Coordinates of N, CA and C in Angstrom, one line a residue:
X21 N 14.1 9.6 26.0 CA 12.8 9.7 26.7 C 11.6 10.0 25.8
X22 N 11.8 10.7 24.7 CA 10.7 11.1 23.8 C 10.6 10.1 22.7
X23 N 11.5 9.1 22.7 CA 11.5 8.1 21.6 C 11.6 8.7 20.2
X24 N 12.4 9.7 20.1 CA 12.7 10.4 18.8 C 14.2 10.4 18.6
X25 N 14.6 10.7 17.4 CA 16.0 10.8 17.1 C 16.2 11.8 16.0
X26 N 17.4 12.3 15.9 CA 17.8 13.4 15.0 C 18.5 12.7 13.8
X27 N 18.1 13.0 12.6 CA 18.8 12.5 11.4 C 19.3 13.7 10.6
X28 N 20.6 13.7 10.3 CA 21.1 14.8 9.5 C 21.4 14.2 8.1
X29 N 20.8 14.7 7.1 CA 20.9 14.1 5.7 C 21.3 15.2 4.7
X30 N 22.2 14.8 3.8 CA 22.6 15.7 2.7 C 22.8 14.9 1.5
X31 N 22.5 15.4 0.3 CA 22.7 14.7 -0.9 C 24.2 14.8 -1.4
X32 N 25.0 15.6 -0.7 CA 26.4 15.7 -1.0 C 26.7 16.5 -2.3
X33 N 27.9 16.3 -2.8 CA 28.3 17.1 -4.0 C 27.6 16.6 -5.2
X34 N 27.0 15.3 -5.2 CA 26.4 14.8 -6.4 C 25.0 15.4 -6.6
X35 N 24.4 15.9 -5.5 CA 23.0 16.5 -5.7 C 22.0 15.4 -5.9
X36 N 20.8 15.8 -6.4 CA 19.7 14.9 -6.6 C 19.7 14.4 -8.0
X37 N 19.5 13.1 -8.2 CA 19.4 12.5 -9.6 C 18.1 13.0 -10.2
X38 N 18.1 13.4 -11.4 CA 16.9 13.9 -12.1 C 16.6 13.0 -13.3
X39 N 15.5 13.3 -13.9 CA 15.0 12.6 -15.1 C 16.0 12.7 -16.2
X40 N 16.6 13.9 -16.4 CA 17.6 14.1 -17.4 C 18.8 13.2 -17.2
X41 N 19.2 13.0 -15.9 CA 20.4 12.2 -15.6 C 20.1 10.7 -16.1
X42 N 19.0 10.2 -15.8 CA 18.8 8.8 -16.2 C 18.4 8.6 -17.6
X43 N 17.8 9.7 -18.2 CA 17.5 9.6 -19.6 C 18.7 9.4 -20.5
X44 N 19.9 9.8 -20.0 CA 21.1 9.8 -20.8 C 21.8 8.5 -20.7
X45 N 21.2 7.5 -20.0 CA 21.9 6.2 -19.9 C 21.3 5.1 -20.7
X46 N 22.0 4.1 -21.0 CA 21.5 2.9 -21.7 C 20.7 2.0 -20.8
X47 N 19.4 2.0 -20.9 CA 18.6 1.3 -19.9 C 18.8 -0.2 -20.0
X48 N 19.0 -0.7 -21.2 CA 19.3 -2.2 -21.4 C 20.6 -2.5 -20.6
X49 N 21.6 -1.6 -20.7 CA 22.8 -1.9 -20.0 C 22.6 -1.8 -18.4
X50 N 21.8 -0.8 -18.0 CA 21.6 -0.6 -16.6 C 20.9 -1.8 -16.0
X51 N 19.9 -2.4 -16.7 CA 19.1 -3.5 -16.2 C 19.6 -4.9 -16.5
X52 N 20.7 -5.0 -17.2 CA 21.2 -6.3 -17.5 C 21.5 -7.1 -16.3
X53 N 20.9 -8.2 -16.1 CA 21.2 -9.1 -14.9 C 20.4 -8.6 -13.7
X54 N 19.6 -7.6 -13.7 CA 18.9 -7.1 -12.6 C 17.7 -8.0 -12.3
X55 N 17.6 -8.4 -11.0 CA 16.5 -9.3 -10.6 C 15.4 -8.5 -9.9
X56 N 15.7 -7.3 -9.3 CA 14.8 -6.6 -8.5 C 15.3 -5.1 -8.4
X57 N 14.3 -4.2 -8.5 CA 14.6 -2.8 -8.3 C 14.0 -2.2 -7.1
X58 N 14.8 -1.6 -6.2 CA 14.2 -1.0 -4.9 C 14.6 0.4 -4.9
X59 N 13.6 1.2 -4.4 CA 13.8 2.7 -4.2 C 13.4 3.0 -2.8
X60 N 14.1 3.9 -2.1 CA 13.7 4.4 -0.8 C 12.9 5.7 -1.0
X61 N 12.5 6.0 -2.2 CA 11.7 7.2 -2.7 C 12.4 8.5 -2.7
X62 N 13.7 8.5 -2.3 CA 14.5 9.7 -2.6 C 14.8 9.7 -4.1
X63 N 15.3 10.9 -4.6 CA 15.5 11.0 -6.1 C 14.3 10.5 -6.9
X64 N 13.1 11.1 -6.5 CA 11.8 10.5 -6.8 C 11.6 10.5 -8.3
X65 N 12.0 11.6 -9.0 CA 11.8 11.6 -10.5 C 12.6 10.5 -11.2
X66 N 13.8 10.4 -10.8 CA 14.7 9.4 -11.4 C 14.2 8.0 -11.1
X67 N 13.7 7.8 -9.8 CA 13.3 6.5 -9.4 C 12.0 6.1 -10.2
X68 N 11.1 7.1 -10.4 CA 9.9 6.7 -11.2 C 10.2 6.3 -12.6
X69 N 11.2 6.9 -13.2 CA 11.6 6.5 -14.6 C 12.2 5.1 -14.6
X70 N 13.0 4.9 -13.6 CA 13.7 3.6 -13.5 C 12.7 2.5 -13.2
X71 N 11.7 2.8 -12.3 CA 10.7 1.8 -12.0 C 9.9 1.5 -13.2
X72 N 9.6 2.4 -14.1 CA 8.8 2.2 -15.3 C 9.6 1.3 -16.2
X73 N 10.9 1.5 -16.3 CA 11.8 0.7 -17.2 C 11.9 -0.7 -16.6
X74 N 11.9 -0.8 -15.3 CA 12.0 -2.1 -14.7 C 10.7 -2.9 -15.0
X75 N 9.6 -2.3 -14.8 CA 8.3 -3.0 -15.1 C 8.2 -3.5 -16.6
X76 N 8.7 -2.6 -17.5 CA 8.7 -3.0 -18.9 C 9.5 -4.3 -19.1
X77 N 10.4 -4.6 -18.2 CA 11.3 -5.8 -18.3 C 10.8 -6.9 -17.3
X78 N 9.6 -6.7 -16.8 CA 9.0 -7.7 -15.9 C 9.9 -7.9 -14.6
X79 N 10.6 -6.8 -14.2 CA 11.4 -6.8 -13.0 C 10.5 -6.2 -11.9
X80 N 10.4 -7.0 -10.7 CA 9.6 -6.4 -9.6 C 10.2 -5.2 -9.0
X81 N 9.3 -4.3 -8.5 CA 9.7 -3.0 -8.0 C 9.2 -2.9 -6.6
X82 N 10.1 -2.5 -5.6 CA 9.7 -2.3 -4.3 C 10.0 -0.8 -3.9
X83 N 9.2 -0.2 -3.1 CA 9.4 1.2 -2.7 C 9.2 1.3 -1.2
X84 N 10.2 1.9 -0.5 CA 10.1 2.2 0.9 C 9.4 3.6 1.0
X85 N 8.1 3.6 1.3 CA 7.3 4.8 1.3 C 7.5 5.5 2.7
X86 N 8.5 6.3 2.8 CA 8.8 7.0 4.1 C 7.8 8.0 4.5
X87 N 7.4 8.9 3.5 CA 6.5 10.0 3.8 C 6.0 10.6 2.5
X88 N 5.1 11.5 2.6 CA 4.6 12.3 1.5 C 5.6 13.3 1.1
X89 N 6.3 13.1 0.0 CA 7.4 13.9 -0.5 C 6.9 15.1 -1.2
X90 N 5.6 15.3 -1.4 CA 5.1 16.5 -2.0 C 5.6 16.7 -3.4
X91 N 5.8 15.6 -4.2 CA 6.2 15.7 -5.5 C 5.3 14.9 -6.4
X92 N 5.0 15.3 -7.6 CA 4.1 14.6 -8.5 C 4.7 13.2 -8.9
X93 N 6.0 13.1 -8.8 CA 6.7 11.9 -9.2 C 6.5 10.7 -8.2
X94 N 6.0 11.0 -7.0 CA 5.8 10.0 -6.1 C 4.6 9.1 -6.5
X95 N 3.6 9.8 -7.2 CA 2.4 9.0 -7.6 C 2.7 7.9 -8.6
X96 N 3.4 8.1 -9.7 CA 3.7 7.0 -10.6 C 4.7 6.0 -9.9
X97 N 5.6 6.4 -9.1 CA 6.5 5.5 -8.4 C 5.7 4.5 -7.6
X98 N 4.7 5.0 -6.8 CA 3.9 4.1 -5.9 C 3.0 3.2 -6.8
X99 N 2.5 3.8 -7.8 CA 1.6 3.1 -8.7 C 2.3 1.9 -9.4
X100 N 3.5 2.1 -9.8 CA 4.3 1.1 -10.5 C 4.8 0.0 -9.5
X101 N 4.9 0.3 -8.2 CA 5.5 -0.6 -7.3 C 4.7 -1.9 -7.2
X102 N 5.4 -3.0 -7.2 CA 4.7 -4.3 -6.9 C 4.7 -4.6 -5.4
X103 N 5.6 -3.9 -4.7 CA 5.7 -4.0 -3.2 C 5.9 -2.6 -2.6
X104 N 5.0 -2.2 -1.7 CA 5.2 -1.0 -1.0 C 5.4 -1.3 0.5
X105 N 6.5 -0.8 1.0 CA 6.9 -1.0 2.4 C 6.6 0.3 3.2
X106 N 5.8 0.2 4.3 CA 5.5 1.4 5.0 C 5.2 1.0 6.5
X107 N 4.7 2.0 7.2 CA 4.2 1.7 8.6 C 2.9 2.2 8.8
X108 N 2.4 2.2 10.1 CA 1.0 2.6 10.4 C 0.7 4.1 10.0
X109 N 1.8 4.9 10.0 CA 1.5 6.3 9.9 C 2.1 7.0 8.7
X110 N 3.1 6.4 8.1 CA 3.9 7.1 7.0 C 3.0 7.6 5.9
X111 N 2.1 6.8 5.4 CA 1.4 7.2 4.2 C 0.0 7.9 4.5
X112 N -0.3 8.2 5.8 CA -1.6 8.7 6.1 C -1.8 10.1 5.4
X113 N -0.8 11.0 5.6 CA -0.9 12.3 5.0 C -1.0 12.3 3.5
X114 N -0.2 11.4 2.9 CA -0.3 11.3 1.4 C -1.6 10.8 1.0
X115 N -2.1 9.7 1.6 CA -3.4 9.2 1.2 C -4.6 10.2 1.4
X116 N -4.5 10.9 2.5 CA -5.6 11.9 2.7 C -5.5 13.0 1.7
X117 N -4.3 13.5 1.3 CA -4.2 14.5 0.3 C -4.7 14.0 -1.0
X118 N -4.2 12.9 -1.4 CA -4.5 12.4 -2.8 C -6.0 11.9 -2.9
X119 N -6.6 11.4 -1.8 CA -8.0 11.1 -1.8 C -8.9 12.3 -2.0
X120 N -8.6 13.4 -1.3 CA -9.4 14.6 -1.5 C -9.3 15.1 -2.9
X121 N -8.1 15.1 -3.5 CA -7.9 15.5 -4.9 C -8.7 14.6 -5.8
X122 N -8.6 13.3 -5.6 CA -9.2 12.3 -6.5 C -10.7 12.4 -6.4
X123 N -11.3 12.5 -5.2 CA -12.7 12.6 -5.0 C -13.3 13.9 -5.7
X124 N -12.5 15.0 -5.5 CA -13.0 16.2 -6.2 C -13.0 16.1 -7.7
X125 N -11.9 15.6 -8.2 CA -11.7 15.4 -9.7 C -12.8 14.5 -10.3
X126 N -13.2 13.5 -9.5 CA -14.1 12.5 -10.1 C -15.5 12.6 -9.6
X127 N -15.8 13.7 -8.8 CA -17.1 13.9 -8.3 C -17.6 12.8 -7.3
X128 N -16.7 12.2 -6.5 CA -17.1 11.2 -5.6 C -17.2 11.8 -4.2
X129 N -18.0 11.2 -3.4 CA -18.2 11.6 -2.0 C -17.2 10.8 -1.2
X130 N -16.8 11.3 0.0 CA -15.9 10.5 0.9 C -16.6 9.2 1.3
X131 N -15.9 8.2 1.4 CA -16.5 6.9 1.8 C -16.9 6.9 3.3
X132 N -18.0 6.4 3.6 CA -18.4 6.3 5.0 C -17.6 5.2 5.7
X133 N -17.5 5.3 7.1 CA -16.8 4.2 7.8 C -17.4 2.8 7.5
X134 N -16.6 1.8 7.4 CA -17.1 0.5 7.1 C -17.9 -0.1 8.3
X135 N -18.8 -1.0 8.0 CA -19.5 -1.8 9.0 C -18.8 -3.2 9.1
X136 N -18.2 -3.5 10.3 CA -17.4 -4.7 10.5 C -18.3 -5.9 10.9
X137 N -17.9 -7.1 10.5 CA -18.5 -8.3 11.0 C -17.5 -9.4 10.8
X138 N -17.7 -10.6 11.5 CA -16.8 -11.7 11.3 C -17.6 -12.9 10.7
X139 N -16.8 -13.8 10.2 CA -17.4 -15.0 9.6 C -16.6 -16.2 10.1
X140 N -17.3 -17.3 10.5 CA -16.6 -18.5 10.8 C -16.3 -18.7 12.3
X141 N -16.3 -17.6 13.0 CA -16.1 -17.7 14.5 C -14.7 -18.0 14.9
X142 N -13.7 -17.9 14.0 CA -12.3 -18.1 14.3 C -11.4 -16.9 14.3
X143 N -12.1 -15.7 14.4 CA -11.4 -14.4 14.5 C -11.9 -13.7 15.7
X144 N -10.9 -13.3 16.6 CA -11.3 -12.5 17.7 C -11.9 -11.2 17.3
X145 N -13.1 -10.8 17.8 CA -13.7 -9.6 17.4 C -12.9 -8.4 17.8
X146 N -12.1 -8.5 18.8 CA -11.2 -7.4 19.3 C -10.2 -7.0 18.2
X147 N -9.9 -8.0 17.3 CA -8.8 -7.8 16.3 C -9.4 -7.3 15.0
X148 N -10.7 -7.4 14.8 CA -11.4 -7.1 13.6 C -11.1 -5.7 13.1
X149 N -11.1 -4.7 14.0 CA -10.9 -3.3 13.6 C -9.4 -3.1 13.1
X150 N -8.5 -3.8 13.8 CA -7.1 -3.7 13.3 C -6.9 -4.3 12.0
X151 N -7.5 -5.5 11.7 CA -7.4 -6.1 10.4 C -8.0 -5.2 9.3
X152 N -9.2 -4.7 9.6 CA -9.9 -3.8 8.7 C -9.1 -2.6 8.3
X153 N -8.5 -2.0 9.4 CA -7.7 -0.8 9.1 C -6.5 -1.1 8.3
X154 N -5.9 -2.3 8.4 CA -4.7 -2.6 7.7 C -4.9 -2.7 6.2
X155 N -6.1 -2.8 5.7 CA -6.3 -2.9 4.2 C -6.4 -1.5 3.6
X156 N -6.4 -0.4 4.4 CA -6.6 0.9 3.9 C -5.6 1.3 2.8
X157 N -4.3 1.1 3.0 CA -3.4 1.5 1.9 C -3.7 0.7 0.6
X158 N -3.9 -0.6 0.7 CA -4.2 -1.5 -0.4 C -5.5 -1.0 -1.1
X159 N -6.5 -0.7 -0.4 CA -7.8 -0.2 -0.9 C -7.6 1.2 -1.6
X160 N -6.7 2.0 -1.0 CA -6.4 3.3 -1.6 C -5.9 3.2 -3.0
X161 N -4.9 2.3 -3.2 CA -4.3 2.1 -4.5 C -5.3 1.5 -5.5
X162 N -6.1 0.6 -5.1 CA -7.1 0.0 -6.0 C -8.1 1.0 -6.4
X163 N -8.6 1.8 -5.5 CA -9.6 2.8 -5.8 C -9.1 3.9 -6.7
X164 N -7.8 4.2 -6.6 CA -7.2 5.3 -7.5 C -6.8 4.8 -8.8
X165 N -6.2 3.6 -8.8 CA -5.5 3.2 -10.1 C -6.1 1.9 -10.7
X166 N -7.1 1.3 -10.1 CA -7.9 0.3 -10.7 C -7.2 -1.1 -10.7
X167 N -7.6 -1.9 -11.6 CA -7.2 -3.3 -11.6 C -5.7 -3.6 -11.7
X168 N -4.9 -2.6 -12.1 CA -3.5 -2.8 -12.2 C -2.9 -3.0 -10.8
X169 N -3.6 -2.7 -9.8 CA -3.1 -2.8 -8.4 C -3.5 -4.1 -7.7
X170 N -4.2 -5.0 -8.4 CA -4.5 -6.3 -7.8 C -3.2 -7.1 -7.8
X171 N -3.0 -7.7 -6.7 CA -1.7 -8.5 -6.4 C -0.6 -7.7 -5.8
X172 N -0.8 -6.3 -5.8 CA 0.3 -5.5 -5.2 C 0.4 -5.9 -3.7
X173 N 1.6 -6.0 -3.2 CA 1.9 -6.3 -1.8 C 2.1 -5.0 -1.0
X174 N 1.4 -4.8 0.1 CA 1.6 -3.7 1.0 C 2.1 -4.3 2.3
X175 N 3.3 -4.0 2.7 CA 3.9 -4.5 3.9 C 4.0 -3.4 5.0
X176 N 3.3 -3.6 6.1 CA 3.1 -2.6 7.1 C 3.8 -3.0 8.4
X177 N 4.8 -2.3 8.8 CA 5.4 -2.6 10.1 C 4.5 -1.9 11.2
X178 N 4.3 -2.6 12.3 CA 3.4 -2.1 13.4 C 4.1 -2.1 14.7
X179 N 5.4 -1.9 14.8 CA 6.1 -1.8 16.0 C 6.0 -3.0 16.9
X180 N 5.6 -2.9 18.1 CA 5.5 -4.0 19.1 C 4.4 -5.0 18.6
X181 N 3.6 -4.6 17.6 CA 2.6 -5.6 17.2 C 3.1 -6.4 16.0
X182 N 4.3 -6.2 15.6 CA 4.9 -7.0 14.5 C 4.7 -6.4 13.2
X183 N 4.2 -7.1 12.2 CA 4.0 -6.6 10.8 C 2.9 -7.3 10.2
X184 N 2.4 -6.8 9.1 CA 1.3 -7.4 8.3 C 1.6 -7.2 6.8
X185 N 1.4 -8.2 6.0 CA 1.5 -8.1 4.6 C 0.1 -8.2 4.0
X186 N -0.3 -7.2 3.2 CA -1.7 -7.2 2.7 C -1.6 -7.3 1.2
X187 N -2.5 -8.1 0.6 CA -2.5 -8.2 -0.8 C -4.0 -8.3 -1.3
X188 N -4.3 -7.4 -2.2 CA -5.6 -7.5 -2.9 C -5.5 -8.7 -3.9
X189 N -6.3 -9.7 -3.7 CA -6.3 -10.9 -4.6 C -7.3 -10.9 -5.7
X190 N -8.4 -10.1 -5.5 CA -9.5 -10.2 -6.4 C -10.4 -9.0 -6.2
X191 N -10.9 -8.4 -7.3 CA -11.9 -7.3 -7.2 C -12.8 -7.4 -8.4
X192 N -14.1 -7.4 -8.2 CA -15.1 -7.5 -9.3 C -16.2 -6.5 -9.1
X193 N -16.6 -5.9 -10.1 CA -17.7 -4.9 -10.1 C -18.8 -5.4 -11.0
X194 N -20.1 -5.4 -10.5 CA -21.2 -5.9 -11.3 C -22.4 -4.9 -11.1
X195 N -23.3 -5.0 -12.1 CA -24.5 -4.2 -11.9 C -25.5 -4.8 -11.0
X196 N -26.1 -4.0 -10.2 CA -27.1 -4.5 -9.2 C -28.4 -4.6 -9.9
X197 N -29.1 -5.8 -9.8 CA -30.4 -5.9 -10.4 C -31.4 -4.9 -9.9
X198 N -32.2 -4.3 -10.9 CA -33.2 -3.3 -10.5 C -34.2 -3.9 -9.5
X199 N -34.5 -3.2 -8.5 CA -35.4 -3.6 -7.4 C -34.7 -4.3 -6.3
X200 N -33.4 -4.5 -6.4 CA -32.6 -5.1 -5.3 C -31.3 -4.2 -5.1
X201 N -31.6 -2.9 -5.1 CA -30.5 -2.0 -5.0 C -30.3 -1.5 -3.6
X202 N -29.1 -1.8 -3.0 CA -28.7 -1.1 -1.8 C -28.3 0.3 -2.1
X203 N -28.3 1.1 -1.1 CA -28.0 2.5 -1.4 C -26.6 2.8 -1.5
X204 N -26.3 3.9 -2.3 CA -24.9 4.4 -2.4 C -24.3 4.7 -1.0
X205 N -23.1 4.3 -0.8 CA -22.5 4.5 0.5 C -22.4 3.2 1.3
X206 N -23.0 2.1 0.8 CA -22.9 0.8 1.5 C -21.4 0.4 1.5
X207 N -20.9 0.1 2.7 CA -19.5 -0.2 2.9 C -19.4 -1.2 4.0
X208 N -19.2 -2.5 3.6 CA -19.1 -3.6 4.6 C -17.8 -4.3 4.5
X209 N -17.3 -4.8 5.6 CA -16.1 -5.6 5.6 C -16.4 -6.8 6.5
X210 N -16.2 -8.0 5.9 CA -16.3 -9.2 6.7 C -15.0 -9.9 6.9
X211 N -14.6 -10.1 8.1 CA -13.3 -10.7 8.4 C -13.4 -12.1 8.8
X212 N -12.5 -13.0 8.2 CA -12.5 -14.4 8.5 C -11.1 -14.9 8.5
X213 N -10.9 -16.2 8.9 CA -9.6 -16.8 8.9 C -9.6 -18.0 8.0
X214 N -8.6 -18.1 7.1 CA -8.5 -19.2 6.2 C -7.4 -20.1 6.8
X215 N -7.9 -21.3 7.4 CA -7.0 -22.2 8.0 C -6.1 -22.9 7.1
X216 N -6.5 -23.1 5.8 CA -5.6 -23.8 4.8 C -4.4 -22.9 4.5
X217 N -4.6 -21.6 4.4 CA -3.4 -20.8 4.0 C -2.8 -20.0 5.2
X218 N -3.5 -20.1 6.4 CA -3.1 -19.4 7.6 C -3.1 -17.9 7.3
X219 N -4.1 -17.4 6.7 CA -4.3 -16.0 6.3 C -5.6 -15.4 6.9
X220 N -5.5 -14.2 7.3 CA -6.7 -13.4 7.6 C -7.3 -12.9 6.3
X221 N -8.6 -13.1 6.1 CA -9.2 -12.7 4.8 C -10.2 -11.6 5.1
X222 N -10.1 -10.4 4.4 CA -11.1 -9.4 4.6 C -11.8 -9.2 3.2
X223 N -13.1 -9.4 3.3 CA -14.0 -9.3 2.0 C -14.8 -8.0 2.2
X224 N -14.6 -7.1 1.2 CA -15.2 -5.8 1.3 C -16.3 -5.7 0.2
X225 N -17.5 -5.2 0.6 CA -18.6 -4.9 -0.3 C -18.8 -3.4 -0.3
X226 N -18.7 -2.8 -1.5 CA -18.8 -1.3 -1.6 C -19.7 -0.9 -2.7
X227 N -20.6 0.0 -2.5 CA -21.4 0.7 -3.5 C -21.0 2.2 -3.5
X228 N -20.2 2.6 -4.4 CA -19.7 4.0 -4.5 C -20.5 4.7 -5.6
X229 N -20.9 4.0 -6.6 CA -21.7 4.6 -7.7 C -23.0 3.9 -7.8
X230 N -24.1 4.6 -8.0 CA -25.4 4.0 -8.1 C -25.5 2.9 -9.1
X231 N -26.0 1.8 -8.6 CA -26.2 0.6 -9.5 C -25.0 -0.3 -9.7
X232 N -23.9 0.0 -9.1 CA -22.7 -0.8 -9.2 C -22.2 -1.2 -7.9
X233 N -22.0 -2.5 -7.8 CA -21.5 -3.1 -6.5 C -20.1 -3.7 -6.8
X234 N -19.2 -3.4 -5.9 CA -17.8 -3.9 -6.0 C -17.5 -4.8 -4.8
X235 N -17.1 -6.0 -5.1 CA -16.6 -6.9 -4.1 C -15.2 -7.2 -4.2
X236 N -14.4 -7.0 -3.1 CA -13.0 -7.1 -3.2 C -12.5 -8.0 -2.1
X237 N -11.5 -8.8 -2.4 CA -10.9 -9.7 -1.3 C -9.5 -9.3 -1.1
X238 N -9.2 -9.1 0.2 CA -7.8 -8.8 0.7 C -7.3 -10.0 1.6
X239 N -6.1 -10.4 1.4 CA -5.5 -11.4 2.3 C -4.3 -10.9 3.1
X240 N -4.3 -11.2 4.3 CA -3.3 -10.7 5.3 C -2.5 -11.8 5.9
X241 N -1.2 -11.6 5.8 CA -0.2 -12.5 6.5 C 0.3 -11.7 7.7
X242 N 0.3 -12.3 8.9 CA 0.7 -11.6 10.1 C 2.1 -12.0 10.5
X243 N 3.0 -11.1 10.8 CA 4.3 -11.4 11.3 C 4.5 -11.0 12.7
X244 N 5.0 -11.9 13.5 CA 5.1 -11.7 15.0 C 6.4 -10.9 15.3
X245 N 6.7 -10.9 16.6 CA 7.9 -10.1 17.1 C 8.7 -11.1 17.9
X246 N 10.0 -10.8 18.1 CA 10.9 -11.6 18.9 C 10.6 -11.1 20.4
X247 N 10.4 -12.1 21.2 CA 10.1 -11.8 22.6 C 11.4 -11.8 23.5
X248 N 11.4 -11.0 24.6 CA 12.5 -11.0 25.6 C 13.8 -10.6 24.9
X249 N 13.7 -9.7 24.0 CA 14.9 -9.1 23.3 C 15.3 -7.8 24.0
X250 N 16.6 -7.6 24.2 CA 17.2 -6.4 24.7 C 17.5 -5.5 23.5
X251 N 16.7 -4.4 23.3 CA 16.8 -3.5 22.2 C 17.9 -2.5 22.6
X252 N 19.0 -2.5 21.8 CA 20.1 -1.5 22.0 C 20.0 -0.3 21.2
X253 N 19.8 -0.5 19.9 CA 19.7 0.6 19.0 C 18.9 0.2 17.8
X254 N 17.8 1.0 17.4 CA 17.0 0.7 16.3 C 17.4 1.3 15.0
X255 N 18.5 2.0 15.0 CA 18.9 2.7 13.8 C 19.1 1.7 12.7
X256 N 18.4 1.9 11.5 CA 18.6 1.0 10.4 C 17.6 -0.2 10.5
X257 N 16.8 -0.3 11.5 CA 15.9 -1.4 11.6 C 14.9 -1.6 10.5
X258 N 14.4 -0.4 10.0 CA 13.5 -0.4 8.9 C 14.1 -0.9 7.6
X259 N 15.3 -0.4 7.4 CA 16.1 -0.9 6.2 C 16.4 -2.4 6.2
X260 N 16.8 -2.8 7.4 CA 17.1 -4.2 7.6 C 15.8 -5.1 7.4
X261 N 14.7 -4.6 7.9 CA 13.4 -5.3 7.7 C 13.1 -5.4 6.2
X262 N 13.2 -4.3 5.5 CA 12.9 -4.3 4.0 C 13.8 -5.2 3.3
X263 N 15.1 -5.2 3.6 CA 16.0 -6.1 2.9 C 15.7 -7.6 3.2
X264 N 15.3 -7.9 4.5 CA 15.0 -9.2 4.8 C 13.7 -9.7 4.1
X265 N 12.8 -8.8 4.0 CA 11.5 -9.2 3.3 C 11.8 -9.4 1.8

């Protein structure tokens, strides 16, 4: 009735893998023949080290970001990931906590809410807010870690609304000519639909530092849902979705 479930989890007699555990192994042997590295973000320290080794070998890394695990090792693990799988709510606490820390450390003010608009007339305005909200995790990683996060894929499951894949494809910062300066805090998002690629496009204009304008393009692929299905048990649905993706 409450749409909740109880999960009993134990690491068992093996305990939690640590950095010392993985430091003792031959990484070349571990990664021989490996095509993809996936972490469910448990054993976070070990996972971050293995993710770094995977990226050194040009092996893609995916992370199922279940929640804010309150460990410093989650930061490099998510930064290194080429694919982050999450849902509408999982990363909210983590993003809020890290954003406050980052803004304080860098002397930045919180971003104002964006001003939405549409372009081309082929996007329903009622969906604009949903599309704009969907780029938040992608924008978070780009703002914190810079250009290394361009092309990172963020896959967000949205329950009965299906899923969305978000990818930052381009971000450029340029100086604003003197005399043509919009004020700091300018935050605009224009949503359009690219019929050639069948993607929703969100173009963001942001002035966070005086005299510097950043324009970023995000592309969204929307995944639908199966209709008229009898749902018996959703246990493992998230893992099955991640594996299928």
